Each structure stands twice: as structure tokens, then as C-alpha cells.
Coordinates of C-alpha atoms and ligand atoms in Angstrom, one line a residue:
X1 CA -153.9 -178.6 -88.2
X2 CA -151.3 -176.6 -90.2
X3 CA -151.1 -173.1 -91.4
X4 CA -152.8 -172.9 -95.0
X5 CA -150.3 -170.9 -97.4
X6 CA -152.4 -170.1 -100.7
X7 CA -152.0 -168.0 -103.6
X8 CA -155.1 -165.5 -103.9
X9 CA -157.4 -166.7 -107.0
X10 CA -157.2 -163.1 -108.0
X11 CA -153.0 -163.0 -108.2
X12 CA -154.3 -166.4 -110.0
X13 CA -157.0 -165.3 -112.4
X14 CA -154.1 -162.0 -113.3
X15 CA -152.3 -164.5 -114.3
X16 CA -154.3 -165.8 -116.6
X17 CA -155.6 -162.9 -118.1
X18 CA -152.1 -161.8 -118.8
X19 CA -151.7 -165.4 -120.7
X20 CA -154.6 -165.1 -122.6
X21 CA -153.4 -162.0 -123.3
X22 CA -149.9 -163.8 -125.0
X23 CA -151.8 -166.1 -126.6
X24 CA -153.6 -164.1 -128.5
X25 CA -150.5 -162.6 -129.9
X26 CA -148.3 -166.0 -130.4
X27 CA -150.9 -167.8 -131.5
X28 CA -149.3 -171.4 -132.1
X29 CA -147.0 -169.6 -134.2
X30 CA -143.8 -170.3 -131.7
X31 CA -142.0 -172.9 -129.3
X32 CA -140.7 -174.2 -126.6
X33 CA -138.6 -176.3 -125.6
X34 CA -137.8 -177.5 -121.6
X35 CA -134.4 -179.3 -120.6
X36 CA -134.7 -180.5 -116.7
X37 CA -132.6 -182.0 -114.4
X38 CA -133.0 -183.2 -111.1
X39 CA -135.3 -184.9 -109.3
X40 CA -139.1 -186.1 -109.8
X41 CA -140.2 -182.7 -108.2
X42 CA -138.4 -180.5 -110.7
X43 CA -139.8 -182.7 -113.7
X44 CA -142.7 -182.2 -112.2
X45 CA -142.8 -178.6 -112.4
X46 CA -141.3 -178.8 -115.8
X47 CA -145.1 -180.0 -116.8
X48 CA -146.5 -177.0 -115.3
X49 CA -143.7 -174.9 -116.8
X50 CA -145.5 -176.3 -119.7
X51 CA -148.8 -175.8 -119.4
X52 CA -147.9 -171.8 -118.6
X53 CA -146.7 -171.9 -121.9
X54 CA -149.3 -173.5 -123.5
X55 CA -151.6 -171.2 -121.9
X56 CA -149.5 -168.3 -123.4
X57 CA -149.9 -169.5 -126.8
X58 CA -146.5 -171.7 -127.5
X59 CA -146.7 -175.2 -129.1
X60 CA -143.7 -177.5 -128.3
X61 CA -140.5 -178.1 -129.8
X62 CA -139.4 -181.6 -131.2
X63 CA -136.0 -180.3 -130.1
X64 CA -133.5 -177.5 -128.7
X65 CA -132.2 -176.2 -132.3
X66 CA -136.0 -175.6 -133.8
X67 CA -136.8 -173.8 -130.7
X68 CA -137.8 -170.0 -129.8
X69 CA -138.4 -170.4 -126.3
X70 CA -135.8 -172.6 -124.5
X71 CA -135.8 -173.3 -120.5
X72 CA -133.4 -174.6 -118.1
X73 CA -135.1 -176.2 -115.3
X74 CA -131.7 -176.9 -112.8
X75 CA -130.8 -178.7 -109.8
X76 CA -128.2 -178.1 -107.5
X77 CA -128.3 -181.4 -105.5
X78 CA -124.6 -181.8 -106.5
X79 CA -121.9 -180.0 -107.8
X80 CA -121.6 -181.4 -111.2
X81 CA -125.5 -181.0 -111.6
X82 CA -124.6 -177.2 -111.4
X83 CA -121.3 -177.0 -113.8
X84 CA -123.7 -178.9 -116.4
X85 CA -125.8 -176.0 -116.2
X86 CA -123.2 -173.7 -116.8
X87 CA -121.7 -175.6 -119.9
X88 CA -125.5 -176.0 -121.6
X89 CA -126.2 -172.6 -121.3
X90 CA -123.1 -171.5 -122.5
X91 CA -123.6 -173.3 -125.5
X92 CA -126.4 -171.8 -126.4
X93 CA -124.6 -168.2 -127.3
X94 CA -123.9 -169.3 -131.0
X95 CA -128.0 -170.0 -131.8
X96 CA -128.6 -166.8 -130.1
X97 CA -126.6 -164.8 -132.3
X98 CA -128.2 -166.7 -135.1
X99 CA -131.5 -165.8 -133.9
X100 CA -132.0 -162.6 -131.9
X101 CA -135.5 -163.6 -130.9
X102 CA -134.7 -166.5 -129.2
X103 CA -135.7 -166.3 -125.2
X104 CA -133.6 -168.3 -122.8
X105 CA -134.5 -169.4 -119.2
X106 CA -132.8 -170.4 -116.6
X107 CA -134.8 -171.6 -113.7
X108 CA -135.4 -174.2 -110.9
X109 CA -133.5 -175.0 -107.5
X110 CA -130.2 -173.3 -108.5
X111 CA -131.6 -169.9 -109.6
X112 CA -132.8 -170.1 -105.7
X113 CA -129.5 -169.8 -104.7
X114 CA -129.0 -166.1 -105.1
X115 CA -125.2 -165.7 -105.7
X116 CA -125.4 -168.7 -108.3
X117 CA -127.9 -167.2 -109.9
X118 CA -126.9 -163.5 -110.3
X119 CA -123.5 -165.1 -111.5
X120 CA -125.1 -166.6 -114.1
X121 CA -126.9 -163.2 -115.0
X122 CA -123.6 -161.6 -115.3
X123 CA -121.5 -164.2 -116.7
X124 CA -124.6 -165.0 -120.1
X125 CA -126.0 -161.4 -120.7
X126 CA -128.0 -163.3 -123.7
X127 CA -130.0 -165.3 -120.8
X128 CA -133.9 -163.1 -120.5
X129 CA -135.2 -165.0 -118.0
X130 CA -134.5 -166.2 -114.6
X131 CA -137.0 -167.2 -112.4
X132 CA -136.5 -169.6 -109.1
X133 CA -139.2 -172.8 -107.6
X134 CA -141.3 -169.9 -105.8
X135 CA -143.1 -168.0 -108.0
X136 CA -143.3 -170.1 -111.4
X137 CA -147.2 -169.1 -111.5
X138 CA -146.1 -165.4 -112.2
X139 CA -144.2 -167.0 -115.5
X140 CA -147.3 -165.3 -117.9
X141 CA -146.2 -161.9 -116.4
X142 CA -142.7 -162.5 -116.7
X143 CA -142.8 -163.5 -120.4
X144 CA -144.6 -160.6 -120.9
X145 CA -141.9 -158.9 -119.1
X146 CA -139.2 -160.1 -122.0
X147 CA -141.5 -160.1 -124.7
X148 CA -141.5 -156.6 -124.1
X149 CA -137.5 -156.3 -124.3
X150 CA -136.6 -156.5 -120.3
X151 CA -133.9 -159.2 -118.5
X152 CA -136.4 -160.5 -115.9
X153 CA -134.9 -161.9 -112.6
X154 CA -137.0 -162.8 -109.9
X155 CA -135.0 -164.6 -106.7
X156 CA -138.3 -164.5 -104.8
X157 CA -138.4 -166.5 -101.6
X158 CA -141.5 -166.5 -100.1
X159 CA -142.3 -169.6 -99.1
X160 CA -145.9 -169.1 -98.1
X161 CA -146.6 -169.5 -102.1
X162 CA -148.6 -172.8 -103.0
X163 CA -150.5 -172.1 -106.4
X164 CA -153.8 -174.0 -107.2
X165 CA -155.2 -174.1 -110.3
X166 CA -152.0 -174.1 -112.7
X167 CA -152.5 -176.0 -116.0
X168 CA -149.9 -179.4 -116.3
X169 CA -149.0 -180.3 -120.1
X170 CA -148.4 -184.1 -118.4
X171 CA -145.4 -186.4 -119.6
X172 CA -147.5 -189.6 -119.5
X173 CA -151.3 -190.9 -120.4
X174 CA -151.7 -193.6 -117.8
X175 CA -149.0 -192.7 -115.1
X176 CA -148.6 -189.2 -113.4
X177 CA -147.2 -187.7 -110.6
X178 CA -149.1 -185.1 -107.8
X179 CA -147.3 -182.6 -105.3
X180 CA -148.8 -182.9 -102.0
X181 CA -146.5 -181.1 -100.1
X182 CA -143.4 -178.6 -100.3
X183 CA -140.2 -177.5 -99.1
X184 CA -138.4 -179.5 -96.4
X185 CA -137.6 -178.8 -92.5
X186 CA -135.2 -181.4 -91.9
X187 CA -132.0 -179.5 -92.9
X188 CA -130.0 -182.8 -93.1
X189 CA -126.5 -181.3 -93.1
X190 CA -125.0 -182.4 -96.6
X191 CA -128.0 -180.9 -98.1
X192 CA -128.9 -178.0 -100.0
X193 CA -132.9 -178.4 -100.8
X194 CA -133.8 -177.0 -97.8
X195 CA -132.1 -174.0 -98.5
X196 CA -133.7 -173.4 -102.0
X197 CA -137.1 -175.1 -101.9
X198 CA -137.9 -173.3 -98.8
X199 CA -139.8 -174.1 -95.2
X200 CA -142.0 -177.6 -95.2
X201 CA -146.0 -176.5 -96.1
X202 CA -148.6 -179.4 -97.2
X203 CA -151.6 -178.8 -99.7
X204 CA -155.0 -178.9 -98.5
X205 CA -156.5 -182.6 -99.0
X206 CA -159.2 -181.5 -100.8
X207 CA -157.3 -180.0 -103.8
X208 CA -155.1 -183.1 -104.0
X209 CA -158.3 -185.1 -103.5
X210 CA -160.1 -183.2 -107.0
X211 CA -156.5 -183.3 -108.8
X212 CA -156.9 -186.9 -108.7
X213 CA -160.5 -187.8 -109.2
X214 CA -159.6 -185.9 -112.1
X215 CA -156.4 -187.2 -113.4
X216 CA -158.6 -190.6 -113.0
X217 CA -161.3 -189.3 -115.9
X218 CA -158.9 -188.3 -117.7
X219 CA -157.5 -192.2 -118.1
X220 CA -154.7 -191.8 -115.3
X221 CA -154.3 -195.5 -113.1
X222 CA -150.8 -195.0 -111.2
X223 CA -150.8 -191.7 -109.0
X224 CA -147.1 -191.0 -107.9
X225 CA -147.3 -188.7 -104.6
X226 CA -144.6 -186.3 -104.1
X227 CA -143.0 -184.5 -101.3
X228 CA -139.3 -184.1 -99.8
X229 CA -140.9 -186.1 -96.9
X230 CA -144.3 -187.4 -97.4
X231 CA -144.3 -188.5 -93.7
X232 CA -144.9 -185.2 -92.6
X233 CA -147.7 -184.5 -94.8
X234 CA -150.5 -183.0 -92.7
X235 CA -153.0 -181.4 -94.4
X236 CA -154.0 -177.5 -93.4
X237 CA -157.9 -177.5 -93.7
X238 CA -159.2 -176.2 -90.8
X239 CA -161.4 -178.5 -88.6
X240 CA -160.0 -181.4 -89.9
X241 CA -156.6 -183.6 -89.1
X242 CA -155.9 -185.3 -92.0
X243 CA -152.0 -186.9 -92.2
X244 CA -150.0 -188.9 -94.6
X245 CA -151.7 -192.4 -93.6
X246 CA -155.2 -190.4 -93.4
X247 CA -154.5 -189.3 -97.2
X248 CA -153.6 -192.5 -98.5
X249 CA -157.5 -193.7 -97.3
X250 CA -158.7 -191.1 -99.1
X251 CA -157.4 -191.5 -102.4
X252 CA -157.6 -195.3 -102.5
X253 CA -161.2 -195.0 -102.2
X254 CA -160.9 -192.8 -106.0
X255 CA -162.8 -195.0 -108.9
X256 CA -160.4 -195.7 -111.3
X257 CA -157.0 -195.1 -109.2
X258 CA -155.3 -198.8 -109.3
X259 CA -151.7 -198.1 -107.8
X260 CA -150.5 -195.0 -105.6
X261 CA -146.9 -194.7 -105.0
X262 CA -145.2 -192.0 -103.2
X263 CA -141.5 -190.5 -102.6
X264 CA -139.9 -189.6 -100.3
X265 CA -140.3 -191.1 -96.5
X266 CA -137.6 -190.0 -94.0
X267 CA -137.2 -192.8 -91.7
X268 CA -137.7 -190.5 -88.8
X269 CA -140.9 -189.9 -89.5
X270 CA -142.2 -193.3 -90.8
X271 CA -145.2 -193.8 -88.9
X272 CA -146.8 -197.4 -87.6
X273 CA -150.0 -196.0 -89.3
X274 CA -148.4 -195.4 -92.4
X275 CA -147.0 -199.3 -92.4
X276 CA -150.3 -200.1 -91.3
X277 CA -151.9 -198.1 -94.3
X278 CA -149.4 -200.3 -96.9
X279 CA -150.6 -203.1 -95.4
X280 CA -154.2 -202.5 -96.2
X281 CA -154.9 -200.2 -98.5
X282 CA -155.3 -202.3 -101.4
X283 CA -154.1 -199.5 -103.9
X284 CA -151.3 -198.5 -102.0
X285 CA -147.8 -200.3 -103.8
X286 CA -145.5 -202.7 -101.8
X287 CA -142.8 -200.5 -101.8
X288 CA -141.3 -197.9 -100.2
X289 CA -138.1 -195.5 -101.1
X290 CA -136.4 -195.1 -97.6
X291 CA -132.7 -193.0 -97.7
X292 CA -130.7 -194.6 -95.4
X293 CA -127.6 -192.3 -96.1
X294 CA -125.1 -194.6 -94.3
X295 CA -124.6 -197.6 -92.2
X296 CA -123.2 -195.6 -89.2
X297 CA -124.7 -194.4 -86.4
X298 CA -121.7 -192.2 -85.9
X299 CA -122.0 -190.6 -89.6
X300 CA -125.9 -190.3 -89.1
X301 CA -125.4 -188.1 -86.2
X302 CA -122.9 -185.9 -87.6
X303 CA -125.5 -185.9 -91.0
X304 CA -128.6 -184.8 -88.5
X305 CA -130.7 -187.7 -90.0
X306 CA -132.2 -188.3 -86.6
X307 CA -132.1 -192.0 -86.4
X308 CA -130.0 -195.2 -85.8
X309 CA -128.8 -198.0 -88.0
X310 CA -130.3 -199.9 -85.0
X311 CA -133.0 -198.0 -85.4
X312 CA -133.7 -198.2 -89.4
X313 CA -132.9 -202.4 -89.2
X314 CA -135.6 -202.1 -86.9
X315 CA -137.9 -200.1 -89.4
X316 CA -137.2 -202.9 -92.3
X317 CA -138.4 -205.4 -90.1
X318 CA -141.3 -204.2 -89.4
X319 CA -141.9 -203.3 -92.7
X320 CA -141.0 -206.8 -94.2
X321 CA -143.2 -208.4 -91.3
X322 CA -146.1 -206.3 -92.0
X323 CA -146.1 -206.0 -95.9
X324 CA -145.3 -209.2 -97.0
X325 CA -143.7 -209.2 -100.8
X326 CA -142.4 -205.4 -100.2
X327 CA -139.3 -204.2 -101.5
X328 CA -137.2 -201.3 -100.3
X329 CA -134.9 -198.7 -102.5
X330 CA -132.8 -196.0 -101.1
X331 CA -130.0 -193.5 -101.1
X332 CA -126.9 -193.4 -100.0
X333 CA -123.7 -190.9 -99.4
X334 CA -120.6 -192.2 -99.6
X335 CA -117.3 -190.1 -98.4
X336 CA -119.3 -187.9 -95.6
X337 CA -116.7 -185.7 -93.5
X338 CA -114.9 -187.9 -91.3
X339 CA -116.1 -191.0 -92.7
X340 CA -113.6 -193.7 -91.5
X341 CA -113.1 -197.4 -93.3
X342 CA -115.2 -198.7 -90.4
X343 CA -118.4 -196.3 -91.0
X344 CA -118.0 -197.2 -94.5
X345 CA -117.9 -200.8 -93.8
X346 CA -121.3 -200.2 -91.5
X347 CA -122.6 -199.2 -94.7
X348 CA -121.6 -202.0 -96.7
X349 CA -123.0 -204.7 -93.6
X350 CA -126.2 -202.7 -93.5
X351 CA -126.9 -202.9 -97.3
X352 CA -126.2 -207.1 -97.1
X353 CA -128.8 -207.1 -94.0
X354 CA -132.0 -205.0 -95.8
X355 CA -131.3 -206.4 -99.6
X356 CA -132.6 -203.5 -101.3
X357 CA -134.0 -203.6 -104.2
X358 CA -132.3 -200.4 -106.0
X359 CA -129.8 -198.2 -104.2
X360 CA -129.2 -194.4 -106.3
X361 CA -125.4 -193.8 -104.7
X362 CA -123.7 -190.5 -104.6
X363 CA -120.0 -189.8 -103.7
X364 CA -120.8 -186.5 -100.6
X365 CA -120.8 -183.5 -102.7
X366 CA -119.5 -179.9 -101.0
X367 CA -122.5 -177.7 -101.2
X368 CA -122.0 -174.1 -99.8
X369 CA -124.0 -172.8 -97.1
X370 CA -124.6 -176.4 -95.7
X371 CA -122.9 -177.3 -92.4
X372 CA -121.2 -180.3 -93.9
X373 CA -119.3 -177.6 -96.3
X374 CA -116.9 -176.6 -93.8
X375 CA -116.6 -180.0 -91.5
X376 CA -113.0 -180.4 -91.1
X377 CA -111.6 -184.2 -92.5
X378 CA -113.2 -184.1 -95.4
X379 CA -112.6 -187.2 -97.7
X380 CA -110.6 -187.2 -100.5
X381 CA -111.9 -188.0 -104.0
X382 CA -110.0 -191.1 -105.0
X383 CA -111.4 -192.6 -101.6
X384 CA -115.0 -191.7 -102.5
X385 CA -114.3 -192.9 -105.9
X386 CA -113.2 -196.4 -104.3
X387 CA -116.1 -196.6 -101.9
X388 CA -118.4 -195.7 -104.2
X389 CA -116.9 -198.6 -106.5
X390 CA -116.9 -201.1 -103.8
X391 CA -120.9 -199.8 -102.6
X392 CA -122.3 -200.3 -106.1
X393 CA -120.5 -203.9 -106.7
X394 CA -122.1 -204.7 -103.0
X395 CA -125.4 -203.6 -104.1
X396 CA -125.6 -205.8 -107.2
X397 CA -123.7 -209.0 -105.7
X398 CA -127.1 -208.9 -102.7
X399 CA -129.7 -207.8 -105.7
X400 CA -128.6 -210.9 -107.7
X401 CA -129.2 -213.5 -105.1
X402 CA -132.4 -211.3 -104.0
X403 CA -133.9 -211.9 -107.5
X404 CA -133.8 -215.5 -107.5
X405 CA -137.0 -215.8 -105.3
X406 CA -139.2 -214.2 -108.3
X407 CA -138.2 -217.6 -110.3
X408 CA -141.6 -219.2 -110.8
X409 CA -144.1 -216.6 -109.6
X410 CA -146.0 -214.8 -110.8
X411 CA -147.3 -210.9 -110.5
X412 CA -149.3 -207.9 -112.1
X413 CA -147.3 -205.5 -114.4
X414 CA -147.8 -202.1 -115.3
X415 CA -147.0 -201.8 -119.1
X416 CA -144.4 -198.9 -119.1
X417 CA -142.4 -199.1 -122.8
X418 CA -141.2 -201.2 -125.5
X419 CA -137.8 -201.9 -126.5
X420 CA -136.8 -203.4 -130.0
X421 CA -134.0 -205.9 -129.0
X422 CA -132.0 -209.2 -130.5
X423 CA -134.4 -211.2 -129.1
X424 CA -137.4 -209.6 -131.1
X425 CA -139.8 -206.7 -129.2
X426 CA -139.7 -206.4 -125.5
X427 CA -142.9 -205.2 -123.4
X428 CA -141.5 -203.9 -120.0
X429 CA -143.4 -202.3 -116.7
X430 CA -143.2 -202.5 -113.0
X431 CA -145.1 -204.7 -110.3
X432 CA -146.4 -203.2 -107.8
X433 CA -143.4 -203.5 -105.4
X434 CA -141.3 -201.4 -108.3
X435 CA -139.3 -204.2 -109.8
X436 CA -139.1 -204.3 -113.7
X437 CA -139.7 -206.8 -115.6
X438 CA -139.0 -207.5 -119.6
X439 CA -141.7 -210.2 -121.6
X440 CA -142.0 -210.7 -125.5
X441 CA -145.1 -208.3 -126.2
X442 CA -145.5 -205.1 -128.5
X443 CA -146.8 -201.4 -127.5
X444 CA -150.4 -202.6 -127.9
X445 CA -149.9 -203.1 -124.5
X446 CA -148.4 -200.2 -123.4
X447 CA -150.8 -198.6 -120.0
X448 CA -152.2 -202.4 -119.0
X449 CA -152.0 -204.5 -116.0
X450 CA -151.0 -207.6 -117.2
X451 CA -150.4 -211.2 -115.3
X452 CA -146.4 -211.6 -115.9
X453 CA -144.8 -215.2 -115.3
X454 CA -141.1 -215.0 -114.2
X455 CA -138.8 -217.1 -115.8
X456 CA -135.2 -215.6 -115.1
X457 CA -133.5 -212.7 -113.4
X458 CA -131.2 -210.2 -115.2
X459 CA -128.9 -207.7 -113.6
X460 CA -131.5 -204.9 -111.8
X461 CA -135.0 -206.9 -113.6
X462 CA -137.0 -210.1 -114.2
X463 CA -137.6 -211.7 -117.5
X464 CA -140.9 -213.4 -117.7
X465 CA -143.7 -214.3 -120.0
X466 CA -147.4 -212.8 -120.7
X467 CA -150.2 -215.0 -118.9
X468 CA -153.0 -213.6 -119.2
X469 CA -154.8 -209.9 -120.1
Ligands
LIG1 N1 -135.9 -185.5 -99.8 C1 -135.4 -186.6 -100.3 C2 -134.4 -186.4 -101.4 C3 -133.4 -185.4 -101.4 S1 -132.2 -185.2 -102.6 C4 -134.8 -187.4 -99.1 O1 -134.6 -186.9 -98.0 O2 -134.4 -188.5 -99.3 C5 -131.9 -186.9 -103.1 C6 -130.6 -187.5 -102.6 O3 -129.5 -186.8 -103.0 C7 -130.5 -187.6 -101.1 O4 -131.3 -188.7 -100.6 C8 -129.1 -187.8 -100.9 O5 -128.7 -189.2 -100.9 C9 -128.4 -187.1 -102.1 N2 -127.7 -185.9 -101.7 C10 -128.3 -184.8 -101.2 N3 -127.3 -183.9 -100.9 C11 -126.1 -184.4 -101.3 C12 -124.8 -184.0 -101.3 N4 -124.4 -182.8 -100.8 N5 -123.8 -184.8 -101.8 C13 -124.2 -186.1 -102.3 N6 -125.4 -186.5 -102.3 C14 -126.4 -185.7 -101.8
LIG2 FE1 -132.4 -182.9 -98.0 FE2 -132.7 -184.2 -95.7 FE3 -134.7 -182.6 -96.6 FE4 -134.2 -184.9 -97.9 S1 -134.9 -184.7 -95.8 S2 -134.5 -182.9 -98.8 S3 -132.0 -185.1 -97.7 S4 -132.6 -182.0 -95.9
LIG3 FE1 -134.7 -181.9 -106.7 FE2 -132.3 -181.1 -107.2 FE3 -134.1 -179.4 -106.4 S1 -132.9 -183.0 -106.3 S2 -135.5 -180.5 -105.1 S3 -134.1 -180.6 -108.3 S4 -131.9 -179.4 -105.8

């Protein structure tokens, strides 16, 4: 049993009463508009983001320029991520002279890093509003705040904060994602989150539990489960012990809910129940996102990852033995500190030997305050450039000969999009195991689980043709 960090329903309920408050004064009459970066957790809060607005009486925006309200949700993952910032910000100084009115907000995991974020107060005196990941529930208060002609910063840090009980304006109809835990404890040593999202804290299983019977009545089939590191999910009610494998028995067994997925597993913490859980819980998809980083044992250490490549080849197996048809996506660093041509080349034997199925690849980004930052030997950019280079074309070469197994089979699609392309309109969606696949079909189908037939393989998808409905 873990400690259970909640926001009072009374802090809550001020809250509210504060936006109903706005609302009753805006009316519909102005709008918002939200630009995010980063990763599935900050677009995730961008939807709650939007529903405090909604709540204080804002409509949405079609775009930036017809906007009165206009937010910056940031990451600072990576250094370019942050100068991005900076430049669209910036560019916003000629549409505030235009229009005096006009509120900006800067907010997310860079405002968490104080110096960046009082920086950025100095530097754009026509920002309002800055507000970090902890306290986004007291946005009604800080609107208020500006409506009422302040500069509102608040760089709180508490990280005892879970609110229950926002409103989510959701991005999808069918697909959505849930938060089930926050913050991270790992303090990998390239990375920054830890520092601005704050100490590791789970929410209760009971509240995930009625977001989702929910989200089900509401038409939602494909729950995404989100976390920094699901594996150590473990939920705080008191009297019961209810982990990551424990949760996923709990929500396959919601009416309506036909696929959970769920981001991110640290390979440390990647449980034989939770293997054991993919293998039988019929919902649960046959996949898995597992960061390897890199190839070398050597490079692991120094990145406090806490495992082996011996050890993570040992992981796949068991995963590929257990969960037959899965497929496994990752992350990887290249250009660590002191990363030699052989810990590179670990990297390059280790992505031939799991044949992943996607790999998102990053050339090692300086972030300050992390320990990497001020390793000695650190690598110099044309060499991250070429490894980078030579990862990606590794990558593709094993995904191409990987694909040709799906020739002839067949499997259940999620209807995502449609594309209009040479070859007439294209229907696309994932199987279960996350691979896309294209077929001739219109948005009529868009949000069904169709039976696919896969005919050829393109570069990162399948082409295939509708069976049956
Ligand atoms: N909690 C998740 C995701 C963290 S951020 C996890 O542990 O996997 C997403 C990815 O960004 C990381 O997996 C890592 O590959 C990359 N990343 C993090 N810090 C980085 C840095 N300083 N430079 C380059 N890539 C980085
Ligand atoms: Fe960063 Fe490591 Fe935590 Fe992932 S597990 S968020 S890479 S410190
Ligand atoms: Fe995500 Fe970037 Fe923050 S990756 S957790 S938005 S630093």
C-alpha cells in the first residue's frame, strides 16, 4: 500500500465555483486555443487544460490567429523542444500589440524548471500566464487572476497534488487515454522528467476504475494507460494491494472496453505477472513499448537504467515466448557521454536481435541539472548525427524483412483515419500489436474493428484488404 496524495474536494469544489463564476461573464463569447508538445502525458493534460476552460466559459479556436486565449503546453525532454518554445512565443508579440486583450500562457514541463521559466517571464513581458504540471486545477483561479489585470506565475512543486474530478474536452470519440500514475523515481541520468514532473505517486484504482466504466458509456473502446513507468503502478487504497498486473484484471473485466494499451514499462520493473497478464487478459494488446536506450551494458550503467543487454534479450524472449504475435517498440539514445564505436555497435547488434517494430531515436541531448550534463567525453554532434543516420537505416533494413511474415494473414483493425491518396481513399488503424495497416475503405468506418487481409508491406505498415465487418 502506497501513500494516497489527493487534492481536498473543497480546494476542488473552490475551483469550480471560481469557474462558474468566469463563465458566467465570458459566456461563449471568447476562445482558446492550445499548442502542445511533448509527450502523450502533456497532450493529455492539454485535454484537461481544455475542459478548465470550457468550464470557464471559452469555446475553442479553429486556429492561433482567431484566438483570445492562447496556451503553450512545453516540454523540455530535449534541447530543441525548449528553443521552439522560445521562437513561438516570441512570435506572438506582433498579435499582441494588435490585440491588447489577448492572454498568453506558457505552461507544462519547462515552466517546472524554475530558471527557464522566470527567463521566459523576463525575456516576453506580454506573456500573463505561467503555470507549471502541479497545480493546473487552480487554472479557474489563475485566469481569474489575469482577467483581473495581474502576470500570474505559479512554479509550485508540490508533488503530493493528484486532482480528481477535473473536466477532459477529449481529442478522440472512440480512443482515449487515462493517467494512472505520476511523476517518476528512476532519475535515469540523461533525463530531466524526473526533475519537473516530480516524485512517482499512483491514483487510487477506484477512480481509474469509474473514469473508465465511464469513458466506456460514453462510446470509448481503446483505453491508453499512462504513466512514466506503469510497472510501478501500485495503487494507494488502503486495505487493498492492487499493482499494475492487478489493474489490468480489473479493467478488462469493464463492458464495453475492447483494447487497453499502456505506456511506458521500464524494463527493470517488467514483472513475470505483468507478461503473464498480456498473455491472458483478453483485452490487453500484444504489444509493449519497452526503452532499451542502448545496446551496452557499459552505457546502461553509466545511464542508471538498472539492467543488462543480457538482461533485456532475456526480457524479449520471454515476452515473445509467452505472447505469441507481440510486437515490441522502443527508444533509444544515441551519442551518451563516452559512448565509444563498440557501445554503439552493441546497439546496432541488439536492435537486429529483438526486431522492433518502431524505434523513436534521439541523438543524447545536454539537459542541465542531470548528471549526464557535466560527464566528461561528451560526443560530438557530427558523430551523433552519423549514428543516428546509421541507427535509423538499421531499424528499417530489420522492420522490412520483419513485415514479410504479415503476407497472407489476417487480423482485427482499429479504424483510426482516412487518407485521400492516388490510389483512391485509404481506411487506416492499428491491430492490436500496434502495427498500421492501409485498405481501400471511406470514414464510414472510422472507430470499427474490422477483419483486415494483408496483401503487401510498405516501409513502417501493411497494405491489405477489408474482409469482413
Ligand atoms: N518515461 C518514459 C519516457 C521518458 S521521455 C521512459 O522511461 O521511457 C521519452 C524518451 O526521450 C526517453 O525514453 C529517451 O529515449 C528520450 N530522452 C530522455 N531524455 C533525453 C535526453 N536528455 N536526450 C535525448 N533523448 C532523451
Ligand atoms: Fe526519464 Fe528514466 Fe523516468 Fe523515463 S524512467 S521518465 S527516461 S528518468
Ligand atoms: Fe513528456 Fe516532455 Fe514532460 S516528454 S513528461 S512533456 S518533459
Amino acid at each position: 500500500m502506497k501513500k494516497e496524495f489527493k487534492v481536498s474536494q473543497a480546494d476542488i469544489l473552490l475551483q469550480k465555483d471560481i469557474a462558474d463564476q468566469l463563465s458566467g461573464l465570458i459566456c461563449g463569447t471568447k476562445k482558446y486555443y492550445i499548442q502542445t508538445y511533448g509527450c502523450q502525458m502533456n497532450s493529455h493534460d492539454s485535454e484537461k487544460i481544455a475542459g478548465i476552460f470550457e468550464q470557464c466559459g471559452f469555446v475553442k479556436a479553429s486556429d492561433k490567429t482567431s484566438a483570445d486565449l492562447i496556451v503553450f503546453n512545453t516540454c523540455c525532454v530535449r534541447e530543441h523542444a525548449e528553443l521552439r518554445v522560445f521562437g513561438n512565443v516570441g512570435a506572438l508579440r506582433t498579435q499582441k500589440e494588435e490585440n491588447h486583450e489577448l492572454i498568453i500562457g506558457v505552461c507544462g514541463c519547462m515552466m517546472q524548471q524554475e530558471d527557464v521559466a522566470k527567463k521566459l517571464y523576463k525575456r516576453y513581458p506580454f506573456v500573463d500566464l505561467i503555470f507549471g504540471t502541479h497545480e493546473m486545477y487552480k487554472l479557474p483561479e489563475m485566469l481569474s487572476n489575469v482577467i483581473n489585470g495581474q502576470r500570474v506565475i505559479n512554479l509550485a512543486k508540490n508533488d503530493d497534488d493528484i486532482a480528481e474530478g477535473i473536466p477532459v474536452i477529449r481529442n478522440g470519440s472512440f480512443s482515449t487515454n487515462v493517467n494512472i500514475m505520476y511523476g517518476c523515481n528512476n532519475f535515469c541520468s540523461y533525463c530531466i522528467v524526473p526533475y519537473v514532473r516530480g516524485r512517482e505517486r499512483s491514483r487510487s484504482h477506484k477512480d481509474i476504475i469509474d473514469e473508465i466504466r465511464q469513458l466506456s458509456a460514453l462510446g470509448y473502446t481503446e483505453i491508453t494507460l499512462l504513466g512514466q513507468n506503469v510497472n510501478s503502478y501500485r495503487s494507494p487504497d488502503a486495505g487493498e494491494s492492487i499493482d499494475f498486473p492487478g489493474l489490468l484484471k480489473l479493467i478488462n473485466e469493464i463492458d464495453g472496453i475492447e483494447r487497453i494499451r499502456f505506456l511506458t514499462s521500464h524494463p527493470k520493473d517488467l514483472s513475470h505477472r505483468l507478461i503473464e497478464a498480456m498473455a491472458t487478459l483478453d483485452k490487453v494488446c500484444k504489444h509493449i513499448h519497452l526503452p532499451v536506450q542502448s545496446g551496452s551494458t557499459r552505457i546502461l550503467d553509466e545511464m542508471n537504467r538498472k539492467y543488462t543487454r543480457e538482461g533485456y534479450l532475456a526480457l524479449v524472449d520471454e515476452l515473445k515466448k509467452n505472447v505469441p504475435g507481440i510486437e515490441i517498440t522502443t527508444d533509444i539514445i544515441v551519442g551518451f557521454p563516452g559512448e565509444t564505436d563498440e557501445d554503439f555497435n552493441d546497439t546496432l547488434t541488439l536492435v537486429e536481435a529483438v526486431g522492433y517494430s518502431a524505434a523513436y531515436t534521439f541523438k543524447y541531448s545536454k539537459r542541465k541539472g542531470t548528471k549526464a550534463a557535466v560527464m566528461q567525453n561528451q560526443v560530438s554532434e557530427e558523430v551523433k548525427k552519423q549514428r543516428l543516420r546509421r541507427l535509423n537505416d538499421c531499424v528499417v533494413m530489420t522492420l522490412k524483412m520483419l513485415n514479410e511474415k504479415y503476407i497472407g494473414t489476417r487480423g482485427v483493425v482499429l479504424v483510426e483515419g482516412c487518407d485521400d491518396t492516388r490510389s483512391g481513399k485509404m481506411a487506416f488503424g492499428k491491430l492490436s500489436n500496434f502495427k498500421t495497416v492501409y485498405f481501400p475503405g471511406d470514414e464510414s468506418l472510422i472507430g470499427q474493428y474490422l477483419v483486415v487481409s494483408i496483401d503487401e508491406v510498405m516501409n513502417n505498415s501493411l497494405k491489405g484488404t477489408l474482409v469482413s465487418k
